Every structure is written in C-alpha cells, then in structure tokens.
Amino acid sequence: MSPKVELSSKQQEIVFAKDGSIYVKASAGSGKTRVLTERIRYLLGKTKKKILALTFTNKAGEEIKQRLNDIPEIESRLFVGTFHGFCQYVLENHGSLIGLSKMPHIFEEEADRLELIEQAIEQTPSYSDEYKNQSKKDQQNFRYRVLNFIAEVKRKLISDDDLCSYTNDINIVLLYQTYQDILRSQNAIDFDDLLLLTYSLFINQPNIAALYRRSFQTICIDEAQDLNNAQYKLLMALANGEHKNIMMVGDPNQSIFHFNGSSPDFMDKEFVNDFNPTPFVLNENYRSSKSVLAAANKIRPENENITDTVKQGLFEIHSLEDDDAEAQWIVDKIKVLVGSKHEDIEGDICYEKIAVLSRNKYVFNQLELKLKENNIPCYYKMTPGAIKFESDLMKVFDLALRIKINSQDILHKERLLKTLKISTNKTDDLETITSKLNIGFEKQLLGIVSNLSDDGSNLKKNFEQFKNEITSNDENDRKMVIDDIDELLKHWTNYAKKTDNKSLHQFKNAMALGQTHPLAQHNGITLSTVHTMKGQEFDIVFLMGMDHETFPDYRAVRTGGIELTQEKNNLYVAFTRAKRFLYVTWPGKRLMPWGDYKSRNISRFLKVFDE
C-alpha cells in the first residue's frame, strides 16, 4: 500500500523498513505521527493480520484513525488506543480467567480513592488510633502518601507475597491490602489495576498472551518516552521473546510524566537491550519556525536541521513589573495580533490560532480576568476524561448511575444518601432510595436513572424530555443543569458511534478512560498547562509565568535531580508547541496565596539566552 502523503528520504527509510524491531528517535516537529501512520498503512498492505497501535492519549489515537480512515475495513484491521484502553479490551474478553466474573467498574476519581484509603485506615486497628491523634494536615499528607504507595506498588508490579520485602512499614502494607479488599468488595478497580490485572492475565495464562501475539503482525508504540514500568513489562509479557515486530517512536527530551512513573530509559535502554532494534533518527523539522527552533535548542540542544525550515518566525522574552502587568501585556499583544496578517502565518490571525501556556493553572488567574474584561473568548483545555458535572442535580445523577450499574458500590451509595439527606439500609436499591424522596427534580431524576435500559437505548430520549421540564428560580442554576445534560448527551453520542453492543456499564468505564470525550475544536484563545497541551501546536504561543520556582516548579528546584530534568523537558515541550511565534513572559513580582507580593527572579532555564 503506497503512502498517502509525501515523505522525506529519512521518513521513507523508516516506513519501508524490513520486518523486525525498530527504534525511531524523533525530535519535535519531525513528522513522527506521519511516519507511524504511513508505516501502519504500508504494513496493512503486506499482511492480513491486525496491527496494534498503542498511544498515551485518546486524541493521538483518534488522529491515527482519521489519517487511515480511507483503508477498507480499517476498524477490524487496526486496534488503536491507549494502554489502559487496550487492557480494558483484553479484560472484557478474558478477565474471567483471572477470576473476574464481569468487567469491574473503574473508580477514576482521586477523591474516591482517598475516601477508600480513609476506610482502609478505619479497618486497620494497628494504625487507626495513631491516625486519629494526628493533625488534619498530617492525616491528609498520610492519605496521599498511601495513595502514592499504592500507585507505586502497582506500577512496579509488586506481588502481595513480595510486599513485605519491599517496605518495612507493615501498616502501609496492611492498608494496601485492605484498600484492595474494599475495591474488590465493590466490584471496582482503579486505573493502575487495569495494567496490573492484564499483566497478571498474560503471565498466568500464557495461551491468552499467545492468542494476541499471533493476531498482531506489528505492535507500534507512539510517544514511547512516556512508558512506565508496568506498561513496558506488559509489552514484554505480550511479546514473550517471540514477537519481534515492535516499533517504538519517541523523543527522550519530551519525557515529562515522571510523576506517573514514566522514564525514557524504557525506550532508550530497556527496549534497545531486550529487542536489539534497528535505530533511526528523525531530526528534520517540518513544524516550527527558525526562531522558535533556535530558542528550543538553547533549552535542549537537538542539532535539528534549522536551515531546512521555511519560516523565520519570532521569539521574544519580556520582563513585566508583576503578574497583573504580565497578563495585561499578553491581552494587549493579542489585540494587536488578531485580525492582522503576517507572511509566516497562513490567512488572518484569529483567536483559534493562539494558545497561552503555563506550568500550573493558577498562573492564569489574572489573565482570565483580563480576557473576560476585554471580551476576548477563551477556554481552558482540560485533560479528557469523565464528565465533571457543575450542577448539584447532575452530580446526583452521576452517583445514581454508578449505583444502578454496580449494586455493590457502597462508596457512592453512601455519598448519594448523604447528598440527598436521607437514611436507608445500605442494601436498598435505587428504587427504594427514590421512594423515600419528596416530590422534586431529584426524585424525578432518580426515577429516570432507575428506568434506564441496560443498553442505554432510552437515555437520550429521557434526558431530552427532562431538560425541557427543568425549572428554577435561578436561571443560572437551570442553565447549569441544561449544560450538564448537553455534555452528557455529547459523551453518549460519541460512545454510541463507536460500538454496536452498547451498555451503561461500558459507557461509564469508557468515560472514565476518556474515550467518549468530545474532540471538537473550542472557540477562542486556548489556555492550557504544558502537560495538557502535549501533542498539539498553535501558530502563536504565549508562555507566561516564567519566574523561578514557578517554572521550574519550586518542588522540583528543592528536589533537584530527575525532577529538575523533567522540568527542563516540560519547557522544551512548551517551546515546541509554537509553530511560528513564541512570546515568553515573566513577572518581577507575584501575588502569593497569603495576599502579599513577592519579588521574583527570571527562571534559571531562561538564563541561557543571556549567554
């Protein structure tokens, strides 16, 4: 199957490479997604087997699908999805072999997991008395410590038998085991369990791993620098030393998820040692302007071929008096840019071609106020995932839906009863809970949830009708409920388009994994943290808040080592989100949470521009 797009000689070499393991070190803007998709296109023309393409975001997976949608029967010939999505697919089909009677429900919210930890502490007598005597702050810190320990144990794939040799803290081991018992009692798992359980399935049922191994001609991994231990070991269990056709594409300088256990070493070292892949380097740049590339290379020298880029572009650093002046400068510059033309940018400059990035969301506080004052449309880019309902009424719906599809979910049942301010037996079903409510919209809503078909076939009709019946003394409250319902229906529509065998259970898990999130472009200026913006580019980028201990983050400055390296990678990623213009700003003073202004210095990373 011939390429659909034009390829450079370096890109062609990779696309048409012989079978076997391939390692592509692809720097920013080098066309790695193009190479990956065209390699898949080429392979599908050679084999009748399926291809497995693993990504780290649903958006990246959708982009690959769209680029290959002209291939007949592509849905049945290519599995594209995140590692978690692939694991969900495997467990839905073969989870019974490791004791799962049906696919568990995913507890995706951090607040839910923290509450389970609190319950685990109450059920651990050897520690609960000590915990009760701690201050509120120490209790909170401990709950997060346990949460991080649980995630670490699962990502390192440490078995229950090895827990005691992993740590000397017997209480934290007991808390981990109790936390897992509570999850199991409620027919639930968390995100890390998806990887852990699938790994366990492949190890303990090697015939299942062999089944998948035989069905995939090649395994392709995008953004491989973001692999963590559990993901890499899952890949090893699937390959089992027999599957050699593995392609990894990534850039070690864009590794920014260390907090999730990721490391470029799994691509750079482990994969190289285990598979002896043919190495390729993609260092041409087809995206960023010369000015942006030159600036990015000061942060992370890449030796990219800047001379091959066509557009000159623009890079500027500006120091402002304080964070208020910084926000005003950005607003004024946006006003000047929008509606104008520039030879480096195709067409008129509009809001949708502009993004403002920062290390942390709080940095946008002043800017959001000033954008609103100047009637400049903007939206804050969130990480796709489950719906975050704004209205109290639809938060009740979310709890009720969880209970309907999982009668063992005591956590959310107790939360629903508390929200509705009623008392009932924990074993009561949704219909009994509904009967104890006085007439009102909560009762009507719970009645709708109770009567939803298991396949969700009446969900849209019921909620369209409910939306028309909503009244409120406060028009803002009514609008909030209607907006929430509209958002729910968008997620349902996206889910329904992708599957023939629909179910409310599967819909809720798909939402938890971010598979139902609307991918339509929003209007206005995009505001985003650097982590959330990965994989997207804009013609014009403002990077604000570049004062030291804001970027790099103060915690990384104090810790040093790999944390600081990750911060520098974060900055490199931020720079390379700009295709043409990049404006970097920092305030000489910043309003601190306690209400005082504090003098700030320029980020240590920007000092290279004074050299």
Coordinates of C-alpha atoms in Angstrom, one line a residue:
M1 CA 0.0 0.0 0.0
S2 CA 1.7 3.2 -1.1
P3 CA 2.0 6.3 1.1
K4 CA -0.9 8.8 1.1
V5 CA 1.4 11.7 1.9
E6 CA 4.8 13.0 0.7
L7 CA 7.7 11.6 2.7
S8 CA 11.3 12.7 3.0
S9 CA 14.1 10.2 2.3
K10 CA 14.6 9.6 6.0
Q11 CA 10.9 9.1 6.6
Q12 CA 10.7 6.6 3.6
E13 CA 13.6 4.6 5.1
I14 CA 11.5 4.0 8.2
V15 CA 8.2 3.5 6.6
F16 CA 9.5 0.8 4.2
A17 CA 11.9 -0.8 6.7
K18 CA 12.1 -4.6 6.8
D19 CA 10.2 -6.5 9.5
G20 CA 11.8 -6.6 12.9
S21 CA 12.1 -4.3 15.9
I22 CA 12.5 -0.5 15.1
Y23 CA 13.5 2.3 17.3
V24 CA 12.8 5.8 15.9
K25 CA 14.2 8.7 17.9
A26 CA 12.1 11.5 16.6
S27 CA 12.6 15.1 17.7
A28 CA 9.8 17.7 17.9
G29 CA 8.2 18.6 14.6
S30 CA 9.9 15.8 12.7
G31 CA 6.7 14.2 11.4
K32 CA 6.7 11.2 13.7
T33 CA 2.9 10.7 13.6
R34 CA 3.1 10.8 9.8
V35 CA 5.8 8.2 9.8
L36 CA 4.0 6.0 12.3
T37 CA 0.7 6.1 10.3
E38 CA 2.3 5.5 7.0
R39 CA 4.3 2.6 8.4
I40 CA 1.0 1.1 9.5
R41 CA -0.5 1.8 6.1
Y42 CA 2.4 0.0 4.4
L43 CA 2.2 -3.0 6.8
L44 CA -1.5 -3.4 6.3
G45 CA -0.8 -3.7 2.6
K46 CA 1.5 -6.6 3.3
T47 CA -0.4 -8.7 5.8
K48 CA -3.9 -9.9 6.6
K49 CA -3.1 -9.8 10.4
K50 CA -4.1 -6.9 12.6
I51 CA -1.8 -4.1 13.8
L52 CA -1.8 -2.9 17.4
A53 CA -1.0 0.8 17.9
L54 CA -0.7 2.0 21.5
T55 CA -0.8 5.7 22.3
F56 CA -0.8 7.7 25.5
T57 CA -3.8 9.9 24.8
N58 CA -7.2 9.2 23.1
K59 CA -6.6 12.3 20.9
A60 CA -3.4 10.8 19.5
G61 CA -5.3 7.5 18.8
E62 CA -8.2 9.4 17.0
E63 CA -5.6 11.3 14.9
I64 CA -4.1 8.0 13.7
K65 CA -7.5 6.6 12.9
Q66 CA -8.5 9.6 10.9
R67 CA -5.3 9.5 8.9
L68 CA -6.0 5.9 8.0
N69 CA -9.8 6.1 7.5
D70 CA -9.6 5.6 3.8
I71 CA -8.4 2.0 4.2
P72 CA -11.2 -0.6 3.8
E73 CA -12.3 -2.3 7.0
I74 CA -9.8 -0.4 9.0
E75 CA -11.8 -0.8 12.2
S76 CA -11.4 -4.6 12.1
R77 CA -7.7 -4.5 10.9
L78 CA -6.2 -2.0 13.4
F79 CA -6.6 -1.6 17.1
V80 CA -5.7 1.9 18.2
G81 CA -5.9 3.0 21.8
T82 CA -4.2 3.9 25.0
F83 CA -2.5 1.2 27.1
H84 CA -5.4 1.4 29.5
G85 CA -7.9 1.1 26.7
F86 CA -6.2 -2.0 25.3
C87 CA -6.1 -3.5 28.8
Q88 CA -9.8 -2.9 29.2
Y89 CA -10.4 -4.6 25.9
V90 CA -8.4 -7.6 27.0
L91 CA -10.1 -7.9 30.4
E92 CA -13.6 -7.6 28.9
N93 CA -12.8 -10.6 26.7
H94 CA -10.7 -12.8 29.0
G95 CA -10.9 -11.4 32.6
S96 CA -12.9 -14.5 33.7
L97 CA -9.7 -16.5 33.5
I98 CA -8.3 -14.5 36.5
G99 CA -11.5 -14.5 38.5
L100 CA -13.4 -11.5 37.1
S101 CA -17.0 -12.6 36.7
K102 CA -17.6 -9.4 34.7
M103 CA -15.6 -6.2 33.9
P104 CA -15.2 -4.3 37.1
H105 CA -16.2 -0.6 37.4
I106 CA -13.4 1.9 37.3
F107 CA -13.0 4.3 40.2
E108 CA -11.3 7.1 38.3
E109 CA -11.7 10.0 40.8
E110 CA -8.8 10.7 43.2
A111 CA -11.3 11.8 45.8
D112 CA -12.9 8.3 45.6
R113 CA -9.6 6.6 46.2
L114 CA -8.7 8.8 49.0
E115 CA -12.0 8.0 50.7
L116 CA -11.3 4.3 50.3
I117 CA -7.9 4.9 52.0
E118 CA -9.7 6.6 54.9
Q119 CA -12.0 3.5 55.2
A120 CA -8.9 1.2 55.0
I121 CA -7.4 3.2 57.9
E122 CA -10.5 2.7 60.0
Q123 CA -10.4 -1.0 59.3
T124 CA -6.7 -1.3 60.3
P125 CA -6.6 -1.3 64.1
S126 CA -2.8 -1.4 64.3
Y127 CA -2.7 2.1 62.8
S128 CA -6.2 3.7 63.2
D129 CA -5.6 5.0 66.8
E130 CA -2.3 6.7 65.8
Y131 CA -4.0 8.2 62.8
K132 CA -6.9 9.7 64.9
N133 CA -4.4 11.5 67.1
Q134 CA -2.7 13.3 64.1
S135 CA -3.4 16.8 63.0
K136 CA -5.7 17.3 60.0
K137 CA -2.7 18.3 57.9
D138 CA -0.7 15.2 58.9
Q139 CA -3.8 13.0 58.2
Q140 CA -4.1 14.5 54.7
N141 CA -0.4 14.1 54.0
F142 CA -0.6 10.4 55.1
R143 CA -3.5 9.6 52.9
Y144 CA -1.6 11.0 49.9
R145 CA 1.4 9.0 51.0
V146 CA -0.6 5.8 51.0
L147 CA -2.2 6.8 47.6
N148 CA 1.3 7.2 46.1
F149 CA 2.5 4.0 47.7
I150 CA -0.4 2.0 46.2
A151 CA 0.2 3.5 42.7
E152 CA 4.0 2.7 43.0
V153 CA 3.4 -0.9 44.1
K154 CA 1.0 -1.4 41.1
R155 CA 3.3 0.3 38.6
K156 CA 6.2 -1.8 39.8
L157 CA 4.0 -4.9 39.6
I158 CA 5.0 -6.0 43.1
S159 CA 3.1 -9.1 44.1
D160 CA 1.3 -9.4 47.5
D161 CA 3.9 -12.0 48.5
D162 CA 6.8 -9.5 47.9
L163 CA 5.2 -6.5 49.6
C164 CA 6.8 -7.1 53.0
S165 CA 10.2 -7.3 51.5
Y166 CA 9.6 -4.1 49.5
T167 CA 8.9 -2.0 52.6
N168 CA 9.5 -2.3 56.4
D169 CA 6.3 -0.4 57.1
I170 CA 3.9 -3.2 58.0
N171 CA 1.0 -0.7 58.5
I172 CA 1.2 0.6 54.9
V173 CA 1.2 -3.0 53.6
L174 CA -1.9 -3.7 55.6
L175 CA -3.5 -0.5 54.3
Y176 CA -2.7 -1.5 50.7
Q177 CA -4.2 -4.9 51.2
T178 CA -7.3 -3.5 52.9
Y179 CA -7.7 -0.9 50.1
Q180 CA -7.6 -3.7 47.5
D181 CA -10.2 -5.8 49.5
I182 CA -12.6 -2.8 49.6
L183 CA -12.2 -2.3 45.9
R184 CA -12.9 -5.9 45.2
S185 CA -15.9 -5.9 47.6
Q186 CA -17.4 -3.1 45.5
N187 CA -16.7 -4.8 42.2
A188 CA -14.3 -2.0 41.3
I189 CA -10.7 -1.3 40.2
D190 CA -8.6 1.8 39.8
F191 CA -6.5 2.8 36.7
D192 CA -3.3 1.1 37.7
D193 CA -5.3 -2.2 38.3
L194 CA -6.1 -2.2 34.6
L195 CA -2.4 -2.7 33.8
L196 CA -1.7 -4.9 36.8
L197 CA -4.6 -7.3 36.0
T198 CA -3.8 -7.6 32.3
Y199 CA -0.1 -8.3 33.1
S200 CA -1.3 -10.9 35.6
L201 CA -3.5 -12.4 32.9
F202 CA -0.7 -12.6 30.3
I203 CA 1.7 -14.1 32.9
N204 CA -0.6 -16.7 34.4
Q205 CA -2.5 -17.5 31.2
P206 CA 0.3 -17.6 28.6
N207 CA -2.1 -19.0 26.0
I208 CA -4.0 -15.7 26.1
A209 CA -0.9 -13.7 25.5
A210 CA 0.0 -16.0 22.7
L211 CA -3.5 -15.5 21.2
Y212 CA -3.0 -11.7 21.0
R213 CA 0.6 -12.1 19.9
R214 CA -0.4 -14.2 16.9
S215 CA -3.2 -11.9 15.9
F216 CA -1.0 -8.8 15.7
Q217 CA 1.6 -8.6 12.9
T218 CA 3.2 -5.5 14.4
I219 CA 3.0 -3.6 17.7
C220 CA 3.5 0.2 17.3
I221 CA 4.1 2.5 20.3
D222 CA 3.7 6.3 19.9
E223 CA 5.4 8.7 22.4
A224 CA 7.4 5.8 23.8
Q225 CA 9.4 8.1 26.0
D226 CA 6.3 8.1 28.3
L227 CA 6.4 4.4 29.0
N228 CA 6.4 3.3 32.7
N229 CA 7.5 0.0 34.2
A230 CA 4.0 -1.6 34.2
Q231 CA 3.5 -0.7 30.5
Y232 CA 6.9 -1.9 29.4
K233 CA 6.5 -5.2 31.4
L234 CA 3.1 -5.7 29.9
L235 CA 4.6 -5.3 26.5
M236 CA 7.3 -7.9 27.4
A237 CA 4.7 -10.3 28.6
L238 CA 2.7 -9.9 25.4
A239 CA 5.8 -10.3 23.2
N240 CA 7.3 -13.2 25.4
G241 CA 10.5 -13.1 23.4
E242 CA 8.7 -14.4 20.3
H243 CA 7.2 -11.2 18.8
K244 CA 9.9 -9.2 17.2
N245 CA 7.9 -6.7 15.1
I246 CA 7.8 -3.8 17.5
M247 CA 8.1 -0.2 16.6
M248 CA 8.8 2.5 19.1
V249 CA 8.7 6.2 18.3
G250 CA 9.6 8.9 20.8
D251 CA 11.7 11.7 21.9
P252 CA 13.6 11.4 25.3
N253 CA 13.6 15.3 25.5
Q254 CA 9.8 15.3 25.7
S255 CA 9.6 12.9 28.7
I256 CA 7.5 14.9 31.2
F257 CA 5.5 12.4 33.1
H258 CA 8.0 11.2 35.7
F259 CA 5.3 11.7 38.4
N260 CA 3.4 8.8 36.8
G261 CA 6.5 6.6 36.8
S262 CA 7.4 7.2 33.2
S263 CA 11.0 7.2 32.0
P264 CA 12.7 7.5 28.6
D265 CA 15.0 4.6 29.8
F266 CA 12.4 2.1 28.9
M267 CA 12.7 3.2 25.3
D268 CA 16.3 4.2 25.2
K269 CA 17.8 1.4 27.3
E270 CA 15.4 -1.5 28.1
F271 CA 13.9 -1.8 24.6
V272 CA 17.4 -1.5 23.0
N273 CA 18.8 -4.2 25.2
D274 CA 15.8 -6.6 25.0
F275 CA 15.0 -6.3 21.3
N276 CA 18.2 -5.0 19.6
P277 CA 16.1 -2.8 17.3
T278 CA 17.2 -1.1 14.1
P279 CA 17.8 2.5 15.1
F280 CA 16.6 5.5 13.1
V281 CA 16.9 9.2 13.8
L282 CA 14.3 11.8 12.6
N283 CA 15.8 15.2 13.2
E284 CA 14.3 17.3 10.4
N285 CA 11.7 19.8 11.4
Y286 CA 8.5 20.5 9.4
R287 CA 6.6 22.4 12.0
S288 CA 8.4 25.2 13.9
S289 CA 9.9 28.4 12.6
K290 CA 13.7 29.0 12.6
S291 CA 13.3 31.5 15.6
V292 CA 11.3 29.0 17.7
L293 CA 13.6 26.1 16.9
A294 CA 16.7 28.1 17.7
A295 CA 15.2 29.0 21.1
A296 CA 14.1 25.4 21.8
N297 CA 17.6 24.2 21.0
K298 CA 19.0 26.6 23.6
I299 CA 16.9 24.7 26.2
R300 CA 17.6 21.2 24.9
P301 CA 20.3 21.1 22.1
E302 CA 18.9 18.9 19.5
N303 CA 21.1 19.6 16.4
E304 CA 17.9 19.8 14.4
N305 CA 18.3 21.0 10.8
I306 CA 17.1 24.6 11.2
T307 CA 18.3 25.6 7.8
D308 CA 15.6 23.3 6.2
T309 CA 12.7 25.2 7.8
V310 CA 11.0 27.8 5.6
K311 CA 9.5 30.4 8.0
Q312 CA 11.7 32.8 10.0
G313 CA 9.1 33.3 12.8
L314 CA 9.5 35.2 16.0
F315 CA 10.9 34.6 19.5
E316 CA 10.7 37.2 22.3
I317 CA 11.2 37.3 26.1
H318 CA 9.6 40.1 28.1
S319 CA 10.0 41.0 31.7
L320 CA 7.0 42.7 33.3
E321 CA 6.6 44.5 36.6
D322 CA 4.2 42.0 38.2
D323 CA 1.7 39.3 37.3
D324 CA -1.0 41.8 36.7
A325 CA 1.2 43.7 34.2
E326 CA 2.1 40.4 32.6
A327 CA -1.5 39.5 32.0
Q328 CA -2.2 43.0 30.6
W329 CA 0.8 42.8 28.2
I330 CA -0.5 39.5 26.8
V331 CA -4.0 40.8 26.3
D332 CA -2.7 43.9 24.6
K333 CA -0.5 41.8 22.3
I334 CA -3.4 39.5 21.4
K335 CA -5.5 42.6 20.5
V336 CA -2.7 43.8 18.1
L337 CA -2.3 40.4 16.5
V338 CA -5.9 39.3 16.0
G339 CA -7.2 40.4 12.6
S340 CA -3.7 41.2 11.3
K341 CA -1.8 39.3 8.7
H342 CA 1.8 38.0 8.7
E343 CA 3.7 36.3 5.9
D344 CA 4.7 33.5 8.2
I345 CA 1.1 32.6 9.1
E346 CA -1.5 31.4 6.6
G347 CA -4.6 33.6 6.5
D348 CA -5.8 36.1 9.0
I349 CA -4.6 35.7 12.6
C350 CA -7.6 34.7 14.7
Y351 CA -8.2 33.7 18.4
E352 CA -8.1 30.0 17.4
K353 CA -4.5 30.2 16.2
I354 CA -3.3 31.4 19.7
A355 CA -2.6 29.5 22.9
V356 CA -1.4 30.7 26.3
L357 CA 0.6 28.1 28.2
S358 CA 1.8 27.9 31.8
R359 CA 3.4 25.4 34.2
N360 CA 0.4 25.5 36.6
K361 CA -3.3 26.5 36.2
Y362 CA -3.2 29.2 39.0
V363 CA -0.8 31.3 36.8
F364 CA -3.8 32.1 34.6
N365 CA -5.8 33.8 37.3
Q366 CA -5.1 37.4 36.3
L367 CA -5.1 36.7 32.6
E368 CA -8.6 35.1 32.7
L369 CA -10.0 38.2 34.4
K370 CA -8.5 40.5 31.8
L371 CA -9.6 38.4 28.9
K372 CA -13.1 38.5 30.3
E373 CA -12.9 42.3 30.8
N374 CA -11.9 42.7 27.2
N375 CA -14.5 40.3 25.8
I376 CA -11.8 38.0 24.4
P377 CA -13.2 34.5 24.1
C378 CA -11.1 31.7 25.7
Y379 CA -11.4 28.2 27.0
Y380 CA -9.3 26.2 29.4
K381 CA -8.1 22.9 27.9
M382 CA -8.8 20.1 30.3
T383 CA -7.4 16.6 30.2
P384 CA -10.1 14.4 28.5
G385 CA -11.8 12.1 31.0
A386 CA -15.1 11.6 32.8
I387 CA -17.5 14.5 32.9
K388 CA -17.1 17.0 35.7
F389 CA -20.7 18.0 36.3
E390 CA -21.2 21.5 37.6
S391 CA -24.8 21.4 38.8
D392 CA -25.8 19.7 42.0
L393 CA -28.6 17.9 40.3
M394 CA -26.4 16.2 37.7
K395 CA -23.9 15.3 40.4
V396 CA -26.8 13.4 42.0
F397 CA -27.3 11.7 38.6
D398 CA -23.6 10.6 38.4
L399 CA -23.9 9.0 41.8
A400 CA -27.2 7.3 41.0
L401 CA -25.9 6.0 37.7
R402 CA -22.9 4.4 39.4
I403 CA -25.2 2.6 41.8
K404 CA -27.6 1.5 39.1
I405 CA -24.8 -0.2 37.1
N406 CA -23.0 -1.5 40.2
S407 CA -25.2 -2.5 43.1
Q408 CA -22.0 -3.3 45.2
D409 CA -20.8 0.3 45.0
I410 CA -21.2 1.2 48.7
L411 CA -18.9 4.2 48.4
H412 CA -21.1 6.1 46.0
K413 CA -24.3 4.9 47.6
E414 CA -23.3 6.4 50.9
R415 CA -22.3 9.6 49.2
L416 CA -25.7 9.7 47.4
L417 CA -27.6 9.2 50.7
K418 CA -25.6 12.0 52.3
T419 CA -26.2 14.3 49.4
L420 CA -30.0 13.6 49.5
K421 CA -30.0 13.8 53.3
I422 CA -31.9 10.6 53.8
S423 CA -31.2 7.4 55.7
T424 CA -31.8 3.9 54.4
N425 CA -30.3 0.5 54.5
K426 CA -27.1 0.1 52.6
T427 CA -28.6 -2.9 50.8
D428 CA -31.6 -0.9 49.5
D429 CA -31.7 -0.5 45.7
L430 CA -32.2 2.7 43.7
E431 CA -35.9 2.3 43.6
T432 CA -36.2 2.1 47.4
I433 CA -34.0 5.2 47.8
T434 CA -36.1 7.1 45.2
S435 CA -39.3 6.2 47.1
K436 CA -38.0 7.9 50.2
L437 CA -37.7 11.3 48.4
N438 CA -40.3 14.0 48.4
I439 CA -41.6 15.1 45.0
G440 CA -39.0 17.2 43.2
F441 CA -36.4 17.1 40.5
E442 CA -34.1 14.8 42.5
K443 CA -36.9 12.2 42.7
Q444 CA -37.7 12.6 39.0
L445 CA -34.1 12.3 38.1
L446 CA -33.6 9.1 40.2
G447 CA -36.7 7.7 38.6
I448 CA -35.2 8.3 35.1
V449 CA -32.0 6.6 36.1
S450 CA -33.9 3.6 37.6
N451 CA -35.8 3.1 34.4
L452 CA -32.8 3.5 32.0
S453 CA -32.4 0.4 29.8
D454 CA -29.2 -1.5 30.4
D455 CA -28.1 -0.7 26.8
G456 CA -28.9 3.0 27.3
S457 CA -31.3 3.0 24.4
N458 CA -33.7 5.3 26.2
L459 CA -31.1 7.6 27.7
K460 CA -31.1 10.3 25.1
K461 CA -35.0 10.5 24.8
N462 CA -35.4 10.6 28.6
F463 CA -32.9 13.4 29.2
E464 CA -34.1 15.5 26.2
Q465 CA -37.5 15.4 27.8
F466 CA -36.1 16.0 31.4
K467 CA -34.2 19.0 30.0
N468 CA -37.4 20.6 28.8
E469 CA -39.1 20.1 32.2
I470 CA -36.4 21.7 34.3
T471 CA -37.4 24.9 36.1
S472 CA -35.7 27.0 38.7
N473 CA -36.0 30.3 40.5
D474 CA -32.4 30.9 39.5
E475 CA -31.9 31.0 35.7
N476 CA -28.1 30.4 36.2
D477 CA -28.9 27.1 38.0
R478 CA -31.2 26.0 35.3
K479 CA -28.7 26.8 32.6
M480 CA -26.0 24.9 34.5
V481 CA -28.2 21.7 34.6
I482 CA -29.0 22.0 30.9
D483 CA -25.4 22.5 30.0
D484 CA -24.5 19.4 32.0
I485 CA -27.2 17.3 30.3
D486 CA -26.0 18.5 26.9
E487 CA -22.4 17.5 27.8
L488 CA -23.7 14.0 28.9
L489 CA -25.5 13.6 25.6
K490 CA -22.4 14.5 23.7
H491 CA -20.4 11.8 25.5
W492 CA -23.2 9.3 24.9
T493 CA -23.3 10.1 21.2
N494 CA -19.5 9.7 20.9
Y495 CA -19.7 6.4 22.7
A496 CA -22.7 5.1 20.7
K497 CA -20.9 5.8 17.4
K498 CA -18.0 3.6 18.3
T499 CA -19.8 0.4 19.4
D500 CA -22.6 -1.9 18.4
N501 CA -23.1 -3.6 21.7
K502 CA -23.9 -0.7 24.0
S503 CA -24.3 -0.8 27.8
L504 CA -24.4 1.7 30.6
H505 CA -21.6 -0.2 32.4
Q506 CA -19.4 0.0 29.3
F507 CA -20.3 3.7 28.8
K508 CA -19.3 4.6 32.3
N509 CA -15.9 2.9 32.0
A510 CA -15.4 4.4 28.6
M511 CA -16.0 7.9 30.1
A512 CA -13.5 7.1 32.9
L513 CA -10.9 6.2 30.3
G514 CA -11.5 9.4 28.3
Q515 CA -12.8 7.5 25.3
T516 CA -16.0 9.5 25.0
H517 CA -14.7 13.0 25.3
P518 CA -15.8 15.4 22.5
L519 CA -12.9 16.2 20.3
A520 CA -14.5 19.2 18.6
Q521 CA -12.4 22.4 18.5
H522 CA -13.5 25.0 21.0
N523 CA -13.7 28.7 20.2
G524 CA -11.3 31.4 21.4
I525 CA -7.9 31.6 22.9
T526 CA -6.7 28.3 24.3
L527 CA -5.4 28.3 27.9
S528 CA -3.5 25.2 28.9
T529 CA -0.9 23.8 31.2
V530 CA 2.1 22.3 29.4
H531 CA 1.3 18.8 30.4
T532 CA -2.2 19.0 28.9
M533 CA -1.0 20.7 25.6
K534 CA 1.4 17.9 24.7
G535 CA 0.8 16.7 21.1
Q536 CA -0.9 19.9 20.0
E537 CA 0.6 23.0 18.3
F538 CA -0.5 26.6 17.5
D539 CA 0.8 29.3 15.2
I540 CA 1.2 31.7 18.1
V541 CA 2.1 30.7 21.7
F542 CA 2.4 32.8 24.8
L543 CA 4.3 31.1 27.6
M544 CA 3.7 33.1 30.8
G545 CA 4.8 32.7 34.4
M546 CA 8.5 32.1 33.6
D547 CA 9.7 33.2 37.0
H548 CA 12.0 30.9 39.0
E549 CA 10.1 28.5 41.3
T550 CA 7.0 28.9 39.1
F551 CA 8.7 27.3 36.1
P552 CA 10.7 25.3 37.1
D553 CA 8.3 24.4 39.9
Y554 CA 9.5 25.1 43.4
R555 CA 9.2 21.5 44.4
A556 CA 11.5 20.4 41.6
V557 CA 14.0 23.1 42.5
R558 CA 14.2 21.8 46.0
T559 CA 14.3 18.1 45.0
G560 CA 16.7 18.5 42.1
G561 CA 17.9 15.5 40.0
I562 CA 15.4 13.9 37.7
E563 CA 12.6 16.2 38.8
L564 CA 14.5 19.2 37.5
T565 CA 15.4 17.4 34.3
Q566 CA 11.7 16.8 33.8
E567 CA 11.0 20.5 34.3
K568 CA 13.5 21.3 31.6
N569 CA 11.8 18.8 29.3
N570 CA 8.5 20.5 30.1
L571 CA 9.9 23.8 28.9
Y572 CA 11.2 22.2 25.7
V573 CA 7.7 20.8 25.1
A574 CA 6.2 24.2 25.8
F575 CA 8.6 26.0 23.3
T576 CA 7.9 23.5 20.5
R577 CA 4.1 23.9 20.8
A578 CA 4.7 27.1 18.8
K579 CA 4.8 26.8 15.0
R580 CA 5.6 30.4 14.2
F581 CA 5.6 33.0 17.1
L582 CA 6.7 32.4 20.7
Y583 CA 6.3 35.1 23.3
V584 CA 7.8 34.3 26.8
T585 CA 6.9 36.5 29.8
W586 CA 7.8 36.6 33.5
P587 CA 6.7 38.9 36.3
G588 CA 9.1 40.7 38.6
K589 CA 6.6 40.3 41.4
R590 CA 3.9 37.8 42.0
L591 CA 0.8 37.9 44.3
M592 CA 1.2 35.0 46.7
P593 CA -1.7 32.9 48.2
W594 CA -1.3 34.7 51.5
G595 CA -2.0 38.1 49.9
D596 CA 1.4 39.7 49.7
Y597 CA 3.5 40.4 46.7
K598 CA 6.9 38.7 46.5
S599 CA 9.8 39.6 44.3
R600 CA 10.6 37.0 41.6
N601 CA 13.7 36.2 39.5
I602 CA 13.8 35.1 35.9
S603 CA 13.6 31.3 35.5
R604 CA 17.0 29.6 35.7
F605 CA 16.2 27.9 32.4
L606 CA 15.9 31.3 30.6
K607 CA 19.4 32.4 31.6
V608 CA 20.9 30.6 28.6
F609 CA 19.5 33.5 26.5
D610 CA 21.8 35.9 28.2
E611 CA 24.9 33.9 27.4

